[in-house]
PDB file of C-alpha atoms in Angstrom:
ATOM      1  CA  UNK A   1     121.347 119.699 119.939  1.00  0.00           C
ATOM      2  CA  UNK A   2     117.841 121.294 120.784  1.00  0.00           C
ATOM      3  CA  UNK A   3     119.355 125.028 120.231  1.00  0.00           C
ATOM      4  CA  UNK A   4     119.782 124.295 116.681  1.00  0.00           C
ATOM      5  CA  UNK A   5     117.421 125.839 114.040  1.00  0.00           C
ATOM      6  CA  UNK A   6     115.503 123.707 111.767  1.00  0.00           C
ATOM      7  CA  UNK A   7     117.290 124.280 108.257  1.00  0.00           C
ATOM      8  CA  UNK A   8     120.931 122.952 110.663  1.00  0.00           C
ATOM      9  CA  UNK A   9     119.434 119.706 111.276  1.00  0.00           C
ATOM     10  CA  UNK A  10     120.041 118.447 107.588  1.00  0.00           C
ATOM     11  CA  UNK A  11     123.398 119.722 108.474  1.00  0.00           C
ATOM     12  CA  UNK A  12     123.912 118.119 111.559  1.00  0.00           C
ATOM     13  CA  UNK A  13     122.933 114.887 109.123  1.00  0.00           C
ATOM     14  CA  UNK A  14     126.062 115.390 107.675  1.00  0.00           C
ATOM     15  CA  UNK A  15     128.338 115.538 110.690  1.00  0.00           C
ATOM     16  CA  UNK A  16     126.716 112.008 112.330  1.00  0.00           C
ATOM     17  CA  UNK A  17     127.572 110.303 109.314  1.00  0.00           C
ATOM     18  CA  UNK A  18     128.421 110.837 106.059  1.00  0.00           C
ATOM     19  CA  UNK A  19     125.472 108.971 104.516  1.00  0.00           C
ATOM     20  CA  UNK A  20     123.151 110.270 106.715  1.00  0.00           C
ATOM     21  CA  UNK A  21     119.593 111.923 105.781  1.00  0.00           C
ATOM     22  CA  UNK A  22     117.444 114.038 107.834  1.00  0.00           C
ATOM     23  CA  UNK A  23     113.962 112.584 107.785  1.00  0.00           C
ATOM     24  CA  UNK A  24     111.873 115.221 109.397  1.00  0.00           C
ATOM     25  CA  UNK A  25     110.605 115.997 112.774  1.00  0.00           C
ATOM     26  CA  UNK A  26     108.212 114.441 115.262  1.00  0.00           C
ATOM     27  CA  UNK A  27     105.152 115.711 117.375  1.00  0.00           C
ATOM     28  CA  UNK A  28     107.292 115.945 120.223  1.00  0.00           C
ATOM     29  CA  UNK A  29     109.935 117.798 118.330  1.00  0.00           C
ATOM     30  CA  UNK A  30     112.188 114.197 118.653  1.00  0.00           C
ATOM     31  CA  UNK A  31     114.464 114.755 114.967  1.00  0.00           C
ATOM     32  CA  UNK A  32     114.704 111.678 112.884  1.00  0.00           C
ATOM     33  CA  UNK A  33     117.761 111.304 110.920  1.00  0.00           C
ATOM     34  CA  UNK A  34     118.242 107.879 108.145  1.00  0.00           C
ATOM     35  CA  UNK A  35     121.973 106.608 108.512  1.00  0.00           C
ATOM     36  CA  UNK A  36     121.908 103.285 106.130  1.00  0.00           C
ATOM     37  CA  UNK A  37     119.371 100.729 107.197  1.00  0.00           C
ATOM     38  CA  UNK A  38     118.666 102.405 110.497  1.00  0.00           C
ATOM     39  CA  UNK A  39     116.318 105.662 112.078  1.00  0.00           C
ATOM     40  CA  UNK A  40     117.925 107.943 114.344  1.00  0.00           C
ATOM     41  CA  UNK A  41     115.401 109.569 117.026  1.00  0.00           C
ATOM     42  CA  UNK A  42     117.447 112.730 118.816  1.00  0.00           C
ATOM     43  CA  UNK A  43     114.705 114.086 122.143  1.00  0.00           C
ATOM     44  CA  UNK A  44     114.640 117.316 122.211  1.00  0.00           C
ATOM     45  CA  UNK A  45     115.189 117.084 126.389  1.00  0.00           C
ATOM     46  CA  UNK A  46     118.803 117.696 125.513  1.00  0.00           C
ATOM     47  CA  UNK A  47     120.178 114.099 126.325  1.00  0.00           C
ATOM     48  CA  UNK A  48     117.133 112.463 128.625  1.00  0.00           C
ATOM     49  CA  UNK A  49     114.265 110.262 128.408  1.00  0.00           C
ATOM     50  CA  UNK A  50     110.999 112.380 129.772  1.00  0.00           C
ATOM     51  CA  UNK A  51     107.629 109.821 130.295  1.00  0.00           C
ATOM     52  CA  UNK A  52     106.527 109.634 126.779  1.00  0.00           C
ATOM     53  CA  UNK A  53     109.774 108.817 125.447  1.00  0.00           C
ATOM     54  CA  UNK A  54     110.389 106.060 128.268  1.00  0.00           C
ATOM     55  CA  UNK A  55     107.180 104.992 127.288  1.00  0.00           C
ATOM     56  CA  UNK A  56     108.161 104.341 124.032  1.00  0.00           C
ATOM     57  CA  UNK A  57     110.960 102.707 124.305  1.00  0.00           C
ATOM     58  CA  UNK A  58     109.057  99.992 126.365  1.00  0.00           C
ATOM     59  CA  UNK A  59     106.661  99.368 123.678  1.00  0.00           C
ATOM     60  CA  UNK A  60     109.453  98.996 121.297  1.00  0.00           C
ATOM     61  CA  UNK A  61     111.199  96.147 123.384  1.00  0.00           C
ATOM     62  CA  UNK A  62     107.277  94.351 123.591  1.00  0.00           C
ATOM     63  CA  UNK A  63     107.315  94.478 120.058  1.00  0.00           C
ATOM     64  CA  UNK A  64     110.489  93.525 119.579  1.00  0.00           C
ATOM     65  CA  UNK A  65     110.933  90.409 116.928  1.00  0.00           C
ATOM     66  CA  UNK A  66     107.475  90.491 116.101  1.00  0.00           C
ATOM     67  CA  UNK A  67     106.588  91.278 112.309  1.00  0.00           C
ATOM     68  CA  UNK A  68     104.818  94.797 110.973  1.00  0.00           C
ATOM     69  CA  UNK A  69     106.510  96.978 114.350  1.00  0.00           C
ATOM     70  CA  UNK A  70     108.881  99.176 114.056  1.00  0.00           C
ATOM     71  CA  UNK A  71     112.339  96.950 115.073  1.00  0.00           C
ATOM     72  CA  UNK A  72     114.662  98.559 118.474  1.00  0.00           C
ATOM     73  CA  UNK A  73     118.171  98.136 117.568  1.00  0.00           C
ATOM     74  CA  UNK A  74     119.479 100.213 120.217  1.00  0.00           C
ATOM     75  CA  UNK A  75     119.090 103.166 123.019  1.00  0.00           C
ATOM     76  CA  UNK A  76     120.786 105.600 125.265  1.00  0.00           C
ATOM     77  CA  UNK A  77     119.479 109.061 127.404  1.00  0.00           C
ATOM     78  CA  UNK A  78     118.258 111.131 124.325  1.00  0.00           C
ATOM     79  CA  UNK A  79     118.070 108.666 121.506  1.00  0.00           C
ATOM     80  CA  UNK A  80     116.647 105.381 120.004  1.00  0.00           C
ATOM     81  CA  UNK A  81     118.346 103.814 116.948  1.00  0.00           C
ATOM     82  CA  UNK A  82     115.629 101.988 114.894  1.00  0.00           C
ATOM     83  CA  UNK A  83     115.737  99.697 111.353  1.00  0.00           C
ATOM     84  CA  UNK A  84     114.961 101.663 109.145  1.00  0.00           C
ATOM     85  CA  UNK A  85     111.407 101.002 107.357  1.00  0.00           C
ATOM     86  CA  UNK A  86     110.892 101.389 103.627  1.00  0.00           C
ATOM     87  CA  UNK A  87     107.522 102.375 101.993  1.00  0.00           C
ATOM     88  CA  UNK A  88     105.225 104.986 102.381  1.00  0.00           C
ATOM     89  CA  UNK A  89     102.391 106.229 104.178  1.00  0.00           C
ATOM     90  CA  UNK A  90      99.362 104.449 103.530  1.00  0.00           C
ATOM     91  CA  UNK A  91      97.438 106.970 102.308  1.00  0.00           C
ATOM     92  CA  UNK A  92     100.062 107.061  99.193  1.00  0.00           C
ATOM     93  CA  UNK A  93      99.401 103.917  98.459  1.00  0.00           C
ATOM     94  CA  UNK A  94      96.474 101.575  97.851  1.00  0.00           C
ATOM     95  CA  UNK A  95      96.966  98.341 100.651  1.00  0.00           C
ATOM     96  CA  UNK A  96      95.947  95.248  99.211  1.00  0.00           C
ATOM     97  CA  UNK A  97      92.507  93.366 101.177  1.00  0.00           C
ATOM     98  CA  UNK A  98      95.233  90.772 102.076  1.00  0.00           C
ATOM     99  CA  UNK A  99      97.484  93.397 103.762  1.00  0.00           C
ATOM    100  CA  UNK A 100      94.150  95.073 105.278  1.00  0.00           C
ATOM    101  CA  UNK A 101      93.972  91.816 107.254  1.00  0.00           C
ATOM    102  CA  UNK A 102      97.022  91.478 108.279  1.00  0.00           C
ATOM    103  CA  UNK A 103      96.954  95.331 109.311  1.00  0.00           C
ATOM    104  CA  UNK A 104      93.282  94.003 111.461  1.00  0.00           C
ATOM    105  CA  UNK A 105      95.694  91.394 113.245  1.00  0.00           C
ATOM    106  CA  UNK A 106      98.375  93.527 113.994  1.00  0.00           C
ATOM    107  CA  UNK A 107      96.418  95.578 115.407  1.00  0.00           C
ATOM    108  CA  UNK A 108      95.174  92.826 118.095  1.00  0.00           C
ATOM    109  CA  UNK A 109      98.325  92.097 118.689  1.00  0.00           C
ATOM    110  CA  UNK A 110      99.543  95.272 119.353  1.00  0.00           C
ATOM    111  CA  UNK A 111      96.483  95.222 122.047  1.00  0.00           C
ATOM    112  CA  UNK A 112      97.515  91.701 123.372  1.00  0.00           C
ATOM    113  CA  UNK A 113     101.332  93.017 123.533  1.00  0.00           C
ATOM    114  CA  UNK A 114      99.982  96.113 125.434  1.00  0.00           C
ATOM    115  CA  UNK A 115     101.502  98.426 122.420  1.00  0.00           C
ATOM    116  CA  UNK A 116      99.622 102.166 122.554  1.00  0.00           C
ATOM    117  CA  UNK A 117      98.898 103.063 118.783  1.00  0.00           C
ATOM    118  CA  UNK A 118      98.943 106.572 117.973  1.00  0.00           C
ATOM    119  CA  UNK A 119      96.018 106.921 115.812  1.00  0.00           C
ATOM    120  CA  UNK A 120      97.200 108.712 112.277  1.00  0.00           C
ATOM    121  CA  UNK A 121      98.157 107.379 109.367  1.00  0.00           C
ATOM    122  CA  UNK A 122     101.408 108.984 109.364  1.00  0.00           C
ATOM    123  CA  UNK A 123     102.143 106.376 112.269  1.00  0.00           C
ATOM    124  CA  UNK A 124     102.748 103.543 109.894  1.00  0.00           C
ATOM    125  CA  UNK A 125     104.534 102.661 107.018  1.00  0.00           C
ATOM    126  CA  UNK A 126     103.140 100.346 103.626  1.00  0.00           C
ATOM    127  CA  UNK A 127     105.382  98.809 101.522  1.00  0.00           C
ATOM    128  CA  UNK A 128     103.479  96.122  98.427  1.00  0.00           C
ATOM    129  CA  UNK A 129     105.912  93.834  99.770  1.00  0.00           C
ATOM    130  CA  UNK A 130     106.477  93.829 103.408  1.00  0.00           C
ATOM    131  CA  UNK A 131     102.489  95.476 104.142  1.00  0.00           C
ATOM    132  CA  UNK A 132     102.149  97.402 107.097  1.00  0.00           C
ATOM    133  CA  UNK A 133     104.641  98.408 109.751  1.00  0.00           C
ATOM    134  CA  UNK A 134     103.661 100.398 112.540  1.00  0.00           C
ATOM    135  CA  UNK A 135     105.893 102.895 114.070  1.00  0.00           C
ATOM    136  CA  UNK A 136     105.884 105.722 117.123  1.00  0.00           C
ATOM    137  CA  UNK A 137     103.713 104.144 119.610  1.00  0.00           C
ATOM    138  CA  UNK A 138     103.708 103.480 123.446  1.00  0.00           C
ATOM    139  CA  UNK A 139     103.309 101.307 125.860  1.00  0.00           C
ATOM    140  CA  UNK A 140      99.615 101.457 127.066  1.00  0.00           C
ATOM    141  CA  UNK A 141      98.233 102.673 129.885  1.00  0.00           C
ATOM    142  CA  UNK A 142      94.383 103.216 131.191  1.00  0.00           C
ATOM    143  CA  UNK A 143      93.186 105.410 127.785  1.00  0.00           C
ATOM    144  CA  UNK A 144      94.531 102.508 125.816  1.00  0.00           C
ATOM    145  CA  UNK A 145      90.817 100.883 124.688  1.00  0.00           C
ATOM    146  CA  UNK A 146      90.016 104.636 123.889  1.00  0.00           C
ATOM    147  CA  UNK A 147      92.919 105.661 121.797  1.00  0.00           C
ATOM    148  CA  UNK A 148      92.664 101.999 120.302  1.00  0.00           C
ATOM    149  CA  UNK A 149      89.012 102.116 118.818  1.00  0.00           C
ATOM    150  CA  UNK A 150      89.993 105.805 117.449  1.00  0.00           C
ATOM    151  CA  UNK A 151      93.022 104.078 115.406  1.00  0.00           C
ATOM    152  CA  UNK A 152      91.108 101.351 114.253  1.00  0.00           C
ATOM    153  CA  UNK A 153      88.417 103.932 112.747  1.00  0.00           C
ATOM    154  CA  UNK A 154      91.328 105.947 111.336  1.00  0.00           C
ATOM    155  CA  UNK A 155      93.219 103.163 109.974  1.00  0.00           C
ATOM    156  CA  UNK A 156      91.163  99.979 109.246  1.00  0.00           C
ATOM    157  CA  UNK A 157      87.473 100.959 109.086  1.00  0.00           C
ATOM    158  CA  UNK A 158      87.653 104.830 107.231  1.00  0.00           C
ATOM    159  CA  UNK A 159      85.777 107.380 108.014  1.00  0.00           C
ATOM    160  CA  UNK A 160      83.322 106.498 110.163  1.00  0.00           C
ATOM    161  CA  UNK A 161      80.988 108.848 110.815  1.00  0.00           C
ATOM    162  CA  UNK A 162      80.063 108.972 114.832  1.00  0.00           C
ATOM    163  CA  UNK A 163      76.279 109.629 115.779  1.00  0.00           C
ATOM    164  CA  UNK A 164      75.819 112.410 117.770  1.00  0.00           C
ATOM    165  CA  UNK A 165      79.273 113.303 118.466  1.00  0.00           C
ATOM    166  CA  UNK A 166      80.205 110.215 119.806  1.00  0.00           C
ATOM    167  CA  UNK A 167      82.328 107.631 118.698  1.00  0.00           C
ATOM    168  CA  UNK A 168      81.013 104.402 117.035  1.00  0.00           C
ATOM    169  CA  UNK A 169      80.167 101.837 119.418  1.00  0.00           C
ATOM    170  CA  UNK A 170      81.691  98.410 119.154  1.00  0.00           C
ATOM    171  CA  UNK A 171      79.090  96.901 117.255  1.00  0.00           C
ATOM    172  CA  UNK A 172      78.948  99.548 114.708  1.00  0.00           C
ATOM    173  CA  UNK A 173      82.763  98.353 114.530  1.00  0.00           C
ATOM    174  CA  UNK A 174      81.674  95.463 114.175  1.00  0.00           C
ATOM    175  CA  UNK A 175      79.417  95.683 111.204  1.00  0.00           C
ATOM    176  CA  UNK A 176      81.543  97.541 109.250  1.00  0.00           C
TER     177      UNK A 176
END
């Protein structure tokens, strides 16, 4: 699978499944295909789990059953099989203040459930209905309070604008 070209991975849609849909591609160069109400994720590793992907798949299983993350459903060497989430990125939308909440407490429980957010917006999904589900994150590991307070700027609080080249301290946080 990771010899293929780009434009063949629509194709390759077609011979998983008929009704299948080639989302796009990942930072890692993972491939994301749609096949009904669930997300494909190939690895590019050719058919093994390297750190980061191992990593993710824990997350996913501390997450698992709890609302707004991205749901496992299943997982071999090279792949995870997600639900499928409907909506778009947030900044395509306009969240209401009542899903902004609920995005604040997700967020501490993500932190409680030791659930890595990558900070961009891309990593989540907003639907008017279901509000915010987050997706492609890890389990955490010592930069975790680091990479946290940068996704809470990015997400939650907007741009905030760090003084002096440093990020904002937790009672500038706070404040906001």
């Amino acid at each position: 699978l990771n010899k293929k070209k780009p434009q063949d991975w629509k194709a390759l849609a077609k011979e998983l499944h008929p009704d299948a849909e080639y989302v796009g591609v990942g930072g890692r160069q993972n491939h994301v295909f749609r096949i009904g109400d669930v997300a494909l994720k190939i690895f590019e590793e050719g058919g093994k789990f390297d750190a980061t992907a191992e990593s993710e798949l824990k997350a996913l299983k501390r997450g698992q059953g709890e609302k707004g993350f991205q749901q496992l459903v299943a997982a071999e060497a090279g792949w995870i099989v997600t639900k499928f989430i409907e909506g778009v990125s947030p900044d395509q939308a306009t969240p209401t203040r009542e899903h902004i909440l609920e995005l604040v407490e997700l967020f501490k429980r993500a932190f409680e459930l030791g659930i890595q957010l990558d900070p961009k917006v891309e990593n989540s999904i907003y639907s008017e209905e279901n509000g915010f589900t987050l997706i492609d994150f890890h389990a955490a590991d010592a930069s975790f309070p680091t990479e946290a307070a940068a996704w809470l700027q990015n997400m939650v609080l907007g741009p905030l604008q760090p003084t002096k080249g440093k990020r904002p301290s937790a009672a500038r946080i706070k404040e906001v």
